[in-house]
mmCIF file of C-alpha atoms in Angstrom:
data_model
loop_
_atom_site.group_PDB
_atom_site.id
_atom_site.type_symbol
_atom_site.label_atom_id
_atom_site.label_comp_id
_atom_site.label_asym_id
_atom_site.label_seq_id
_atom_site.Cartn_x
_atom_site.Cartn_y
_atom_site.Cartn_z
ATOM 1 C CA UNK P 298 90.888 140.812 122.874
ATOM 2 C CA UNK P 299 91.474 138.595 125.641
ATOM 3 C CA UNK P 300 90.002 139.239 129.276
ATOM 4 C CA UNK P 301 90.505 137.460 132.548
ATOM 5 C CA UNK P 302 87.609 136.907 135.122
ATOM 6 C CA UNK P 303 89.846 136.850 137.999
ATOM 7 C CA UNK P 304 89.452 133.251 139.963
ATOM 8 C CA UNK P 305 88.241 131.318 136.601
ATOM 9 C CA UNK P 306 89.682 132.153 133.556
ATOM 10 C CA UNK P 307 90.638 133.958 130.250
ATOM 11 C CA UNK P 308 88.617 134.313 127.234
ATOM 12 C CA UNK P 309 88.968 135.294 124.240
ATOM 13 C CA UNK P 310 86.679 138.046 122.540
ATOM 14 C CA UNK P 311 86.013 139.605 119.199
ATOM 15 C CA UNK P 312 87.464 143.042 118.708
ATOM 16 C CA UNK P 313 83.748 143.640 117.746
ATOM 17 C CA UNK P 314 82.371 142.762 121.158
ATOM 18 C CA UNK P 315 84.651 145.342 123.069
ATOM 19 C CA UNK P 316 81.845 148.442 122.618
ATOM 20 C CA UNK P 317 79.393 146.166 124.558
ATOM 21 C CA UNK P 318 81.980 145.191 126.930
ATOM 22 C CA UNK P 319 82.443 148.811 127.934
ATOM 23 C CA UNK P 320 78.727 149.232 127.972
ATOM 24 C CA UNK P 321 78.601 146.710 130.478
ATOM 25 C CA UNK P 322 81.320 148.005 132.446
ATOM 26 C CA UNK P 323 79.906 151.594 132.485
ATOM 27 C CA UNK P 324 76.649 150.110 134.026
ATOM 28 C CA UNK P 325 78.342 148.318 136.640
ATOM 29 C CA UNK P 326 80.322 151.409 137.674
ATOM 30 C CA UNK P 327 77.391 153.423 137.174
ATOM 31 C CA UNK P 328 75.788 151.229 140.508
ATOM 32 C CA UNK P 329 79.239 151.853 142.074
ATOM 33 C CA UNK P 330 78.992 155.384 142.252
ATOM 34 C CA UNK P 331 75.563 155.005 142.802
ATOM 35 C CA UNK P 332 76.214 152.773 145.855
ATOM 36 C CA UNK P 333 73.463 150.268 144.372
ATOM 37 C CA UNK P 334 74.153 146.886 146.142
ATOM 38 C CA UNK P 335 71.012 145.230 143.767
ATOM 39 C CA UNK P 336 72.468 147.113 140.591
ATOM 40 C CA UNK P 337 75.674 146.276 141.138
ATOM 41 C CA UNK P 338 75.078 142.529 141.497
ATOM 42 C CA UNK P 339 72.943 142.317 139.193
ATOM 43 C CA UNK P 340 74.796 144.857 136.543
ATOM 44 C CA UNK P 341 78.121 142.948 137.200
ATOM 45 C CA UNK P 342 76.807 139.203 136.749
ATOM 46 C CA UNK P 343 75.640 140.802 133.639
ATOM 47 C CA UNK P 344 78.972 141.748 132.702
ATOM 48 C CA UNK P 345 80.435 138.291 133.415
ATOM 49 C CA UNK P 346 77.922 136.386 131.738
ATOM 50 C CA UNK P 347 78.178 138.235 128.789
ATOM 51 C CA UNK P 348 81.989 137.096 129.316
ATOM 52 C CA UNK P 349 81.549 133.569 129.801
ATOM 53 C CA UNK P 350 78.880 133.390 126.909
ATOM 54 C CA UNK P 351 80.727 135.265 124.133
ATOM 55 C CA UNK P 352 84.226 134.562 124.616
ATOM 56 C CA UNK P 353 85.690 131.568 124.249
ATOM 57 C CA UNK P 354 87.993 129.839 127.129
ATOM 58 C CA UNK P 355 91.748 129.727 126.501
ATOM 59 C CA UNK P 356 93.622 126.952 127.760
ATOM 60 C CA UNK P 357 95.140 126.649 130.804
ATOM 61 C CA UNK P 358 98.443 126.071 129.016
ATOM 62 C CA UNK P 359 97.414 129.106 127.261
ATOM 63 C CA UNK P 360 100.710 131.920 128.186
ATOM 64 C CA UNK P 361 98.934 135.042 126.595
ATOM 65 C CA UNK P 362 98.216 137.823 128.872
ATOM 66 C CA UNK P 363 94.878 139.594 129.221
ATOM 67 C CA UNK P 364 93.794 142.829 127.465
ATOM 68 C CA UNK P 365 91.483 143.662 130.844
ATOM 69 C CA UNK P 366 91.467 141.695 134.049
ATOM 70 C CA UNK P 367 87.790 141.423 135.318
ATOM 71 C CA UNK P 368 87.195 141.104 139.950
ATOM 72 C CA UNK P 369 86.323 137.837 140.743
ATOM 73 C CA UNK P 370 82.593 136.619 140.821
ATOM 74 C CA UNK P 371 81.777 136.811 144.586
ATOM 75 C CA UNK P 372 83.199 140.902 144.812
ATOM 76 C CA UNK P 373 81.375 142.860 147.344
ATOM 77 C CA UNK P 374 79.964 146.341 146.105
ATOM 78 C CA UNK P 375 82.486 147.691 149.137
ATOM 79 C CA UNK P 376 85.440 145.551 147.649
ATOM 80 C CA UNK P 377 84.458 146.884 144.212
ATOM 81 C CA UNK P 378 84.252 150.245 145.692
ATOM 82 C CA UNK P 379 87.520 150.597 148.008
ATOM 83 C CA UNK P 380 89.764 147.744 147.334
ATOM 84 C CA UNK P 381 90.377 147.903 143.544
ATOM 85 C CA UNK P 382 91.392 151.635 143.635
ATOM 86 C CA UNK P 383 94.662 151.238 146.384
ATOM 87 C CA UNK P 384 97.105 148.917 146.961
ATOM 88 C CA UNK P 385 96.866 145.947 149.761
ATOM 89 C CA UNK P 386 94.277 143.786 148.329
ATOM 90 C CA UNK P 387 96.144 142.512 145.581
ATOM 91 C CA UNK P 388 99.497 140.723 147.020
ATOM 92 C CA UNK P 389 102.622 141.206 145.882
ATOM 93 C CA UNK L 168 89.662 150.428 129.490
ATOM 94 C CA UNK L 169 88.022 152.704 132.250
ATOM 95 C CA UNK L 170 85.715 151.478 135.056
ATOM 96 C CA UNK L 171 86.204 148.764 137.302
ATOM 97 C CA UNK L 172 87.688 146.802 134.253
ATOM 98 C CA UNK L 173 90.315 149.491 133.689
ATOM 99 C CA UNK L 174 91.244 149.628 137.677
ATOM 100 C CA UNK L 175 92.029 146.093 138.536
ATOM 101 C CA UNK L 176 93.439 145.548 135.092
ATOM 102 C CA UNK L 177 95.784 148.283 136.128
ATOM 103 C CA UNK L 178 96.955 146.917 139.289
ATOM 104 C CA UNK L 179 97.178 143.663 138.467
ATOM 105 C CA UNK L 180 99.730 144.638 135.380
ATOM 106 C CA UNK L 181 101.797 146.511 137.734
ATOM 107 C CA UNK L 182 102.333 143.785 139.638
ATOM 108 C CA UNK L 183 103.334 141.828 136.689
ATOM 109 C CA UNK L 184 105.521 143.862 135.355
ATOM 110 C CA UNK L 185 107.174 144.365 138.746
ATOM 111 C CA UNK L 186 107.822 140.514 138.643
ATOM 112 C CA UNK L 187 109.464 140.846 135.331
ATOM 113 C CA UNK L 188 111.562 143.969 136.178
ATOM 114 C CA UNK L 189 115.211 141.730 135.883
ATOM 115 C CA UNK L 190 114.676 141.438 132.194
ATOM 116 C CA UNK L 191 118.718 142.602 131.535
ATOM 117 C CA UNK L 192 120.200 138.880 131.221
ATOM 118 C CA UNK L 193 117.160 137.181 128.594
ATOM 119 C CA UNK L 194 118.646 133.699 129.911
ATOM 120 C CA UNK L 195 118.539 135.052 133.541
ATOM 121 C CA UNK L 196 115.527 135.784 133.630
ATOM 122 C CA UNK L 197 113.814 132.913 132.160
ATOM 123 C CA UNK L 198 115.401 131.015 135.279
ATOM 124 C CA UNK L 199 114.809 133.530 137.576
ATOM 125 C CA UNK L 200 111.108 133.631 136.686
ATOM 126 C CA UNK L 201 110.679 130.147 136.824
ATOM 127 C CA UNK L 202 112.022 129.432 140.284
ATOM 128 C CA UNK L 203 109.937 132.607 140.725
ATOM 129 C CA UNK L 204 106.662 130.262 139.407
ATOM 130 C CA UNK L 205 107.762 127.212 141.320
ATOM 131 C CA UNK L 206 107.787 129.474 144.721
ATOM 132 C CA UNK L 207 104.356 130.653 144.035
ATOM 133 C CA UNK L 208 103.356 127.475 143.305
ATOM 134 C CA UNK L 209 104.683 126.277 147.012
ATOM 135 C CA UNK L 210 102.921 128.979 148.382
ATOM 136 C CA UNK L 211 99.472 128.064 146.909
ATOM 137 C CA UNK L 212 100.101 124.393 148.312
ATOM 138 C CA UNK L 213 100.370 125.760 151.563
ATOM 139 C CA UNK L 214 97.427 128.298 151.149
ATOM 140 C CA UNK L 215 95.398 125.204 150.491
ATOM 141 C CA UNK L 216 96.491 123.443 153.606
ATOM 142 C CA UNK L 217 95.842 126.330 156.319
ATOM 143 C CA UNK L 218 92.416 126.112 154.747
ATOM 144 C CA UNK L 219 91.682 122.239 155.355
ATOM 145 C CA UNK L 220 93.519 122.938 158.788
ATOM 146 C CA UNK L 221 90.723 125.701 159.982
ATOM 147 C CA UNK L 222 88.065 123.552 158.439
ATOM 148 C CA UNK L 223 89.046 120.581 160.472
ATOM 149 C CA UNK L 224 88.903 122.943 163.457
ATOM 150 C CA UNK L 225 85.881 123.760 163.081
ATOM 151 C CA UNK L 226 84.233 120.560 162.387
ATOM 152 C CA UNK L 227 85.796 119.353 165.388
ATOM 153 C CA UNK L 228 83.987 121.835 167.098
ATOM 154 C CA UNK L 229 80.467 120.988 165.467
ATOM 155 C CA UNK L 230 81.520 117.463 166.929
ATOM 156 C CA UNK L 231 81.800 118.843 170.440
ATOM 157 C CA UNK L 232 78.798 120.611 169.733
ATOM 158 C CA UNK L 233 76.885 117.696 168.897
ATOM 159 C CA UNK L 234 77.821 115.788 171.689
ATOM 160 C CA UNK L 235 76.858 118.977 173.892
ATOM 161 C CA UNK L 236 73.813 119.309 172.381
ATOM 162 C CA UNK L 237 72.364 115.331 173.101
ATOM 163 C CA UNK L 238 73.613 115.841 176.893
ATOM 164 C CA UNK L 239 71.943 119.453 177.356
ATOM 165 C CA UNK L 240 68.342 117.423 176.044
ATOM 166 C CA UNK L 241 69.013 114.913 178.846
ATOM 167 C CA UNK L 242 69.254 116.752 181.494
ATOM 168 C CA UNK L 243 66.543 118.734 180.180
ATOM 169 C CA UNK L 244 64.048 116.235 180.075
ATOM 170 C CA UNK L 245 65.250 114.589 183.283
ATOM 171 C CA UNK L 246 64.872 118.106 185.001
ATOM 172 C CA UNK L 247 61.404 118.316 183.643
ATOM 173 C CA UNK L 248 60.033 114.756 184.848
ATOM 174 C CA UNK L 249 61.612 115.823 188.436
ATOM 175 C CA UNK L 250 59.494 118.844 188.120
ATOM 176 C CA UNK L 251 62.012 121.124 188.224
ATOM 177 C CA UNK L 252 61.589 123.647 184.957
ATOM 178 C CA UNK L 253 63.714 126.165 186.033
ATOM 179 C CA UNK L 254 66.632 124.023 185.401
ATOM 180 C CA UNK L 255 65.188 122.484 182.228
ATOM 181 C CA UNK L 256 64.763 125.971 180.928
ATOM 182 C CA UNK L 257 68.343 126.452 181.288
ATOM 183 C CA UNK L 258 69.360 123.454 179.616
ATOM 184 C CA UNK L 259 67.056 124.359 176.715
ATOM 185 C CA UNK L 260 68.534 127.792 176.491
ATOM 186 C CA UNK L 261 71.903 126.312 176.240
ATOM 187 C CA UNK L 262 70.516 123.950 173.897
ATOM 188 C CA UNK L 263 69.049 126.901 171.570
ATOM 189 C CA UNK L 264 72.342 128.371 171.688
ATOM 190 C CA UNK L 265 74.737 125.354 170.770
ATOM 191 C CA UNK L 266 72.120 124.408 167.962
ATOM 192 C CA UNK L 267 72.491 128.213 166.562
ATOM 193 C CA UNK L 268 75.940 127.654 166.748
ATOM 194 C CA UNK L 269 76.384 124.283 165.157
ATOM 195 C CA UNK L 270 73.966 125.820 161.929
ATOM 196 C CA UNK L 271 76.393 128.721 161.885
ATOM 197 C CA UNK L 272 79.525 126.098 162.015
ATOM 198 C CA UNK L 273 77.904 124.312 159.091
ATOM 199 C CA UNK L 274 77.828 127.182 156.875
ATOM 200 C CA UNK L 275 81.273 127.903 157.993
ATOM 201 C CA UNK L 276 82.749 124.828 156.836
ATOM 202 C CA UNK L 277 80.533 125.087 153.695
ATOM 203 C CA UNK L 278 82.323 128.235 152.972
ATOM 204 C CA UNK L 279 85.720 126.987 153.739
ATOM 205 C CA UNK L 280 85.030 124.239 151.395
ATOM 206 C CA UNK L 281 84.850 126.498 148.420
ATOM 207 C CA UNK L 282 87.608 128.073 148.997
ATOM 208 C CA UNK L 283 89.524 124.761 149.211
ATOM 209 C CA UNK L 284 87.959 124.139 145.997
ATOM 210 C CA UNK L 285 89.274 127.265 144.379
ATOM 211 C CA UNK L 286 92.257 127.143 145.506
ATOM 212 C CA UNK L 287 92.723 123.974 143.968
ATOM 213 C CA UNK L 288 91.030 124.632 140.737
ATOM 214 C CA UNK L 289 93.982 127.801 140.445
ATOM 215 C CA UNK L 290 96.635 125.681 141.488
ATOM 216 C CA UNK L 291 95.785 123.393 138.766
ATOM 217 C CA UNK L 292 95.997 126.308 135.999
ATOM 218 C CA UNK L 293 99.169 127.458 137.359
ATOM 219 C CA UNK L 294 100.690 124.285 137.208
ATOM 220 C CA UNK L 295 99.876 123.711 133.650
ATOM 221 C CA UNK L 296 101.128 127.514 132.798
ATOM 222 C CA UNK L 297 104.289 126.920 134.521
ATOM 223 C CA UNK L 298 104.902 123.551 132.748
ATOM 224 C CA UNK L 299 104.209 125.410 129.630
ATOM 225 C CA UNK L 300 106.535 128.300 130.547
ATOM 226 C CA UNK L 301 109.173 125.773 131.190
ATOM 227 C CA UNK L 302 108.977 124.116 127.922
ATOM 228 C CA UNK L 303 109.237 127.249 126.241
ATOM 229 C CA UNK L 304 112.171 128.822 127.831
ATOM 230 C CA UNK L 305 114.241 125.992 126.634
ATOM 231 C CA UNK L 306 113.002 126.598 122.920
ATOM 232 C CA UNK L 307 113.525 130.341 123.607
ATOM 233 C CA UNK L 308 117.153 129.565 124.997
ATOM 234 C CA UNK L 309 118.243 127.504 122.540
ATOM 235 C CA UNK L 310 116.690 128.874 119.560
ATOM 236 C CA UNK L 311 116.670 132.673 119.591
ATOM 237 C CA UNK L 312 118.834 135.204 119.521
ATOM 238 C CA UNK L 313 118.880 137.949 122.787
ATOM 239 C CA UNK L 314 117.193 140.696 120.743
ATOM 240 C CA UNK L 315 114.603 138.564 120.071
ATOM 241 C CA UNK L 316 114.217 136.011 123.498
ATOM 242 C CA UNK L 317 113.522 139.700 125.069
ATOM 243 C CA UNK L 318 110.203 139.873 123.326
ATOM 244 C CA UNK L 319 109.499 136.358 123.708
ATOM 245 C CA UNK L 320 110.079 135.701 127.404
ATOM 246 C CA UNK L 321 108.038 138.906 128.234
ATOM 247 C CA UNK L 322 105.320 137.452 126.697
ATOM 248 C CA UNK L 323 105.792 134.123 128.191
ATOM 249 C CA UNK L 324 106.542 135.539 131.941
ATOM 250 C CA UNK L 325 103.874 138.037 131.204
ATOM 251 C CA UNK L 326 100.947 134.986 130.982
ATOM 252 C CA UNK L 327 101.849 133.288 133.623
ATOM 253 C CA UNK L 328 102.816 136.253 135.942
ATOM 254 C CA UNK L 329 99.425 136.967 135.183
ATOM 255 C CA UNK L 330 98.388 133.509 136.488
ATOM 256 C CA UNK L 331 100.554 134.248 139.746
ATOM 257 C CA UNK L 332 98.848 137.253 140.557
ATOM 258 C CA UNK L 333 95.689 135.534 140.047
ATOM 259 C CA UNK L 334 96.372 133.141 142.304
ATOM 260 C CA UNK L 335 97.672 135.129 144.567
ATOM 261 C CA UNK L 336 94.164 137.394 145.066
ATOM 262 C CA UNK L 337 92.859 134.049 145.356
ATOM 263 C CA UNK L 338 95.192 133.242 147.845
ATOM 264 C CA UNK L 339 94.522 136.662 149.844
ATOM 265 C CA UNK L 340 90.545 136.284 149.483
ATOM 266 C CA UNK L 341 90.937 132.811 151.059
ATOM 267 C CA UNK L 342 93.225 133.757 154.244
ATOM 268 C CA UNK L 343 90.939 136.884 155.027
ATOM 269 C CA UNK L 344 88.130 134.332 155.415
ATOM 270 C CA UNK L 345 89.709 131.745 157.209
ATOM 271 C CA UNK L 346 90.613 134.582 159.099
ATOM 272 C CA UNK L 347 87.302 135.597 160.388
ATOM 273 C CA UNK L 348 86.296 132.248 161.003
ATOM 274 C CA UNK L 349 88.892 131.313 163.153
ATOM 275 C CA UNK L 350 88.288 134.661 165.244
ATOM 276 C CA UNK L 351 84.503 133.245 165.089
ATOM 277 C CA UNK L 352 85.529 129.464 166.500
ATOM 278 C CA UNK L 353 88.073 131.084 169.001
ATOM 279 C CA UNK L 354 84.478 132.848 170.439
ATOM 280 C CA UNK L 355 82.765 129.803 170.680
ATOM 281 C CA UNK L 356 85.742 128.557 172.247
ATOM 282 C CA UNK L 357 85.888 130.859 174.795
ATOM 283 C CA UNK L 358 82.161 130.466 175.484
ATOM 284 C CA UNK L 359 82.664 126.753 175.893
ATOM 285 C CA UNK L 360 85.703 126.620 177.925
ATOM 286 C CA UNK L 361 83.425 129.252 180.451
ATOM 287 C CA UNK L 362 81.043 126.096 180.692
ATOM 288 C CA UNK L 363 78.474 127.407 178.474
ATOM 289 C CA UNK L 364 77.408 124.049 177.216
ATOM 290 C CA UNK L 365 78.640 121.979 180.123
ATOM 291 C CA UNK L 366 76.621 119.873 182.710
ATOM 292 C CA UNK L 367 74.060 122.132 184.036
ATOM 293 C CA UNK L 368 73.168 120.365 187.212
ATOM 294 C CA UNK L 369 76.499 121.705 188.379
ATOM 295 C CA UNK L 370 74.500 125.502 188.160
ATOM 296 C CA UNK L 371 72.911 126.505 191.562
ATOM 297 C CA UNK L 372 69.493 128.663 191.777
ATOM 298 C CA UNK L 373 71.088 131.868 190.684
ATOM 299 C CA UNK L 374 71.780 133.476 187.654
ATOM 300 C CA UNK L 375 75.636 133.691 186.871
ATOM 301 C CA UNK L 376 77.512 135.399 184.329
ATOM 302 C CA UNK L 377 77.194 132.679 181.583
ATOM 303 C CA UNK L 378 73.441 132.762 182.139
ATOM 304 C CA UNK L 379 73.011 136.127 181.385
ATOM 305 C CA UNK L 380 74.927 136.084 178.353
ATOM 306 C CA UNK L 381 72.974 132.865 177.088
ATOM 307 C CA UNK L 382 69.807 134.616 177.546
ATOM 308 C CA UNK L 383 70.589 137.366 175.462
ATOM 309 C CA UNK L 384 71.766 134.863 172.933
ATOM 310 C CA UNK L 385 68.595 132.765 173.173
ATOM 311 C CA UNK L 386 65.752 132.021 170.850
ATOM 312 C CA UNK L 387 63.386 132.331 173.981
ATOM 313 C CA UNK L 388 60.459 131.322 171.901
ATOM 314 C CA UNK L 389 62.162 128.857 170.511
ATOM 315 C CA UNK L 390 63.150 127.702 173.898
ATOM 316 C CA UNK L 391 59.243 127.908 175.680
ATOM 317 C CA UNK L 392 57.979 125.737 172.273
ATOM 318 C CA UNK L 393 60.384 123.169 173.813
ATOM 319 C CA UNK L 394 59.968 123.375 176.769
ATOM 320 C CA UNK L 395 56.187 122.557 175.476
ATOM 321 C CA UNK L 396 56.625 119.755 173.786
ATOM 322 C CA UNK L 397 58.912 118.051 176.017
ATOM 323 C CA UNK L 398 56.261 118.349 178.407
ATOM 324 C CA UNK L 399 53.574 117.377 176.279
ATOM 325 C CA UNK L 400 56.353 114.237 175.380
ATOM 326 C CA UNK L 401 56.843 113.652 179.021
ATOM 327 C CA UNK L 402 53.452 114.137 180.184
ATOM 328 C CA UNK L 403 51.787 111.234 177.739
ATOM 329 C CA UNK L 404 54.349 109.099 179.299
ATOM 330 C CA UNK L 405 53.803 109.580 182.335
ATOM 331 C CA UNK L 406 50.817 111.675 183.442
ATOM 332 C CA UNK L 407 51.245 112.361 187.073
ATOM 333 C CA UNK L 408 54.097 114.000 186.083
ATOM 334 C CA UNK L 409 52.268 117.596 184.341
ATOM 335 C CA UNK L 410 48.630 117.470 184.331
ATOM 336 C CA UNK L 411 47.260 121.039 185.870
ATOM 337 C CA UNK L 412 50.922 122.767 185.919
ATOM 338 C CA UNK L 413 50.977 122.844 182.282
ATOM 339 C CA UNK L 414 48.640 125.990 183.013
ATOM 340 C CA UNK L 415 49.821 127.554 185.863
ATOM 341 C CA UNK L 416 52.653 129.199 183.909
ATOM 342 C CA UNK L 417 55.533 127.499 185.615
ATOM 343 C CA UNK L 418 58.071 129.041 184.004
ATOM 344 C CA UNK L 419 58.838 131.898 185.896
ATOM 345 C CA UNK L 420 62.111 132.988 183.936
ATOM 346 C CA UNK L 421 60.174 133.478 180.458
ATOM 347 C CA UNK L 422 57.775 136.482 179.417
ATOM 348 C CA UNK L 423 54.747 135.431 180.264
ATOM 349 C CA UNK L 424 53.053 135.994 176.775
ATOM 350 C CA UNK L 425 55.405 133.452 175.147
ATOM 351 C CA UNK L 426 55.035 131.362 178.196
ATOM 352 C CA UNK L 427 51.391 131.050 177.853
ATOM 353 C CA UNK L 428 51.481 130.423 174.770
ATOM 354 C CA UNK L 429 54.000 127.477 175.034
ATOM 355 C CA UNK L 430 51.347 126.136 177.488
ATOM 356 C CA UNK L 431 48.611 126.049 175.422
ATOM 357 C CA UNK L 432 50.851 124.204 172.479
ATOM 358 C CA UNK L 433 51.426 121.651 175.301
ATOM 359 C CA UNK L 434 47.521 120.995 176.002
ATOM 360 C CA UNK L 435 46.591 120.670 172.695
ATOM 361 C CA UNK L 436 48.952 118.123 172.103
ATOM 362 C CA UNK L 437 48.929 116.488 175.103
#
């Protein structure tokens, strides 16, 4: 599978890797709901990282589009809590 | 994918797809999308410049600033060698509160200068999907038939519509906080076109508006450590100039407390 980090780049993952993905994931939403500003830093660098590490980088040249689209790096828990859900934030 | 994953993925793929919507004519579309690309492209060129534009803003400020800041300690110390510490408290307090603002500038550009960075780090990746999109619509032109160009210039508009959208959160992220920034400078602005910084030997005895607002903007401890050591500074130089004063508390604008306490810096040093 391939997955974007929003602001960087794509990477390319094992189908094997996607159940820890989602673990991941479910952690970081887990602080969302939780409104956990420490959890949800520290929860989603966890995610990313686990991006960066595992997957390998596609080429900018690279036209394949992403499986899952992660927020960029610097998302504030109230981005990550009201922005991704409505329109406006992304442009058309 | 659920979760945050799931949500942005979601949006972002709408937006895609709305960009590939004219997918009737296969050959029509691969033009279409690129002039689409090149637009964006534009666009990200001049996102980049509004952000070196508000950055040079501000660091023209943090020049002004600077030059504010040298002329405040002046006066201030010639105030103090005439004796007269009401006025060289002022000056400090202005000081304080042009050197706040000058840190707070500094992270300002600091900021600005990542984004600039960004910016052009997703411009680059655009570029090089676009260049590879163009190649391959001329392959897909000339060498497939329409049933199959469909699927291959949805997959090709699909990765770099991607890219656009990318860019274009970028894009968003970066005006919002150049944005803020310039609503920040346009306050310091204001604050400097009221004479906040400017010549204070132009002030009479009497509080105005400006001083009042400084004062709730000031370090004041900050301000009576100064005020100490520019005494203590002044009064090795020239010692008829302090001497018993230094305890008398002859700041009559501070709190006493942190008056005192400036004093007592002063003496030790002295």
């Amino acid at each position: 599978m391939i997955v974007r980090i929003a602001g960087e780049d794509q990477f390319r993952l094992e189908d094997s890797e996607e159940a820890h993905l989602k673990e991941l994931d479910d952690a970081v939403l887990q602080a969302i709901e939780r409104g956990d500003e420490a959890g949800f830093h520290s929860s989603f660098a966890a995610l990313l990282d686990f991006v960066r590490a595992s997957g390998s980088r596609l080429s900018d040249e690279d036209l394949e589009a992403s499986d899952v689209i992660l927020p960029p790096s610097d998302t504030t828990l109230t981005e990550a809590t009201d922005d991704f859900s409505g329109e406006g934030w992304l442009p058309e | 994918m659920a979760g945050l994953t799931g949500r942005i993925s979601t949006t972002i793929k709408a937006k895609v797809s709305k960009l590939l919507e004219r997918a009737e004519d296969p050959s029509e579309t691969l033009d279409y999308s690129y002039q689409k690309q090149v637009e964006q492209l534009q666009n990200v060129k001049k996102g980049i410049a509004d952000v070196v534009t508000a950055k040079k803003r501000l660091q023209l400020q943090e020049t002004s600033l600077q030059q504010q800041l040298v002329k405040l300690d002046t006066q201030a110390r010639q105030a103090m060698s005439a004796n007269k510490e009401d006025l060289a408290r002022t000056a400090l307090e202005r000081k304080n509160v042009a050197q706040t603002e000058l840190q707070s500038l500094d992270t300002q550009v600091k900021e600005l200068e990542e984004q600039q960075q960004k910016l052009t780090d997703s411009e680059q990746k655009l570029r090089a999907k676009i260049e590879s999109f163009r190649t391959k619509k001329e392959v897909i032109k000339a060498q497939y038939s329409a049933a199959e160009a469909q699927v291959q210039i949805s997959e090709a508009a699909s990765g770099v519509g991607e890219q656009m959208a990318d860019v274009g959160l970028a894009m968003q992220r970066a005006v919002d906080k150049t944005e803020n920034m310039r609503a920040r400078a346009d306050a310091v602005s204001e604050l400097e076109a009221a004479g906040a910084f400017e010549d204070i030997t132009a002030i009479g005895t009497g509080e105005d508006d400006i001083d009042r607002q400084l004062k709730q903007l000031t370090n004041q401890s900050a301000v009576d450590d100064e005020m100490a050591k520019m005494k203590a500074e002044l009064g090795s130089g020239a010692p008829a100039a302090s001497g018993g004063e230094l305890g008398s508390g002859g700041a009559p604008s501070a709190g006493a407390g942190s008056g005192n306490g400036g004093g007592e810096q002063a003496e030790q040093s002295a």
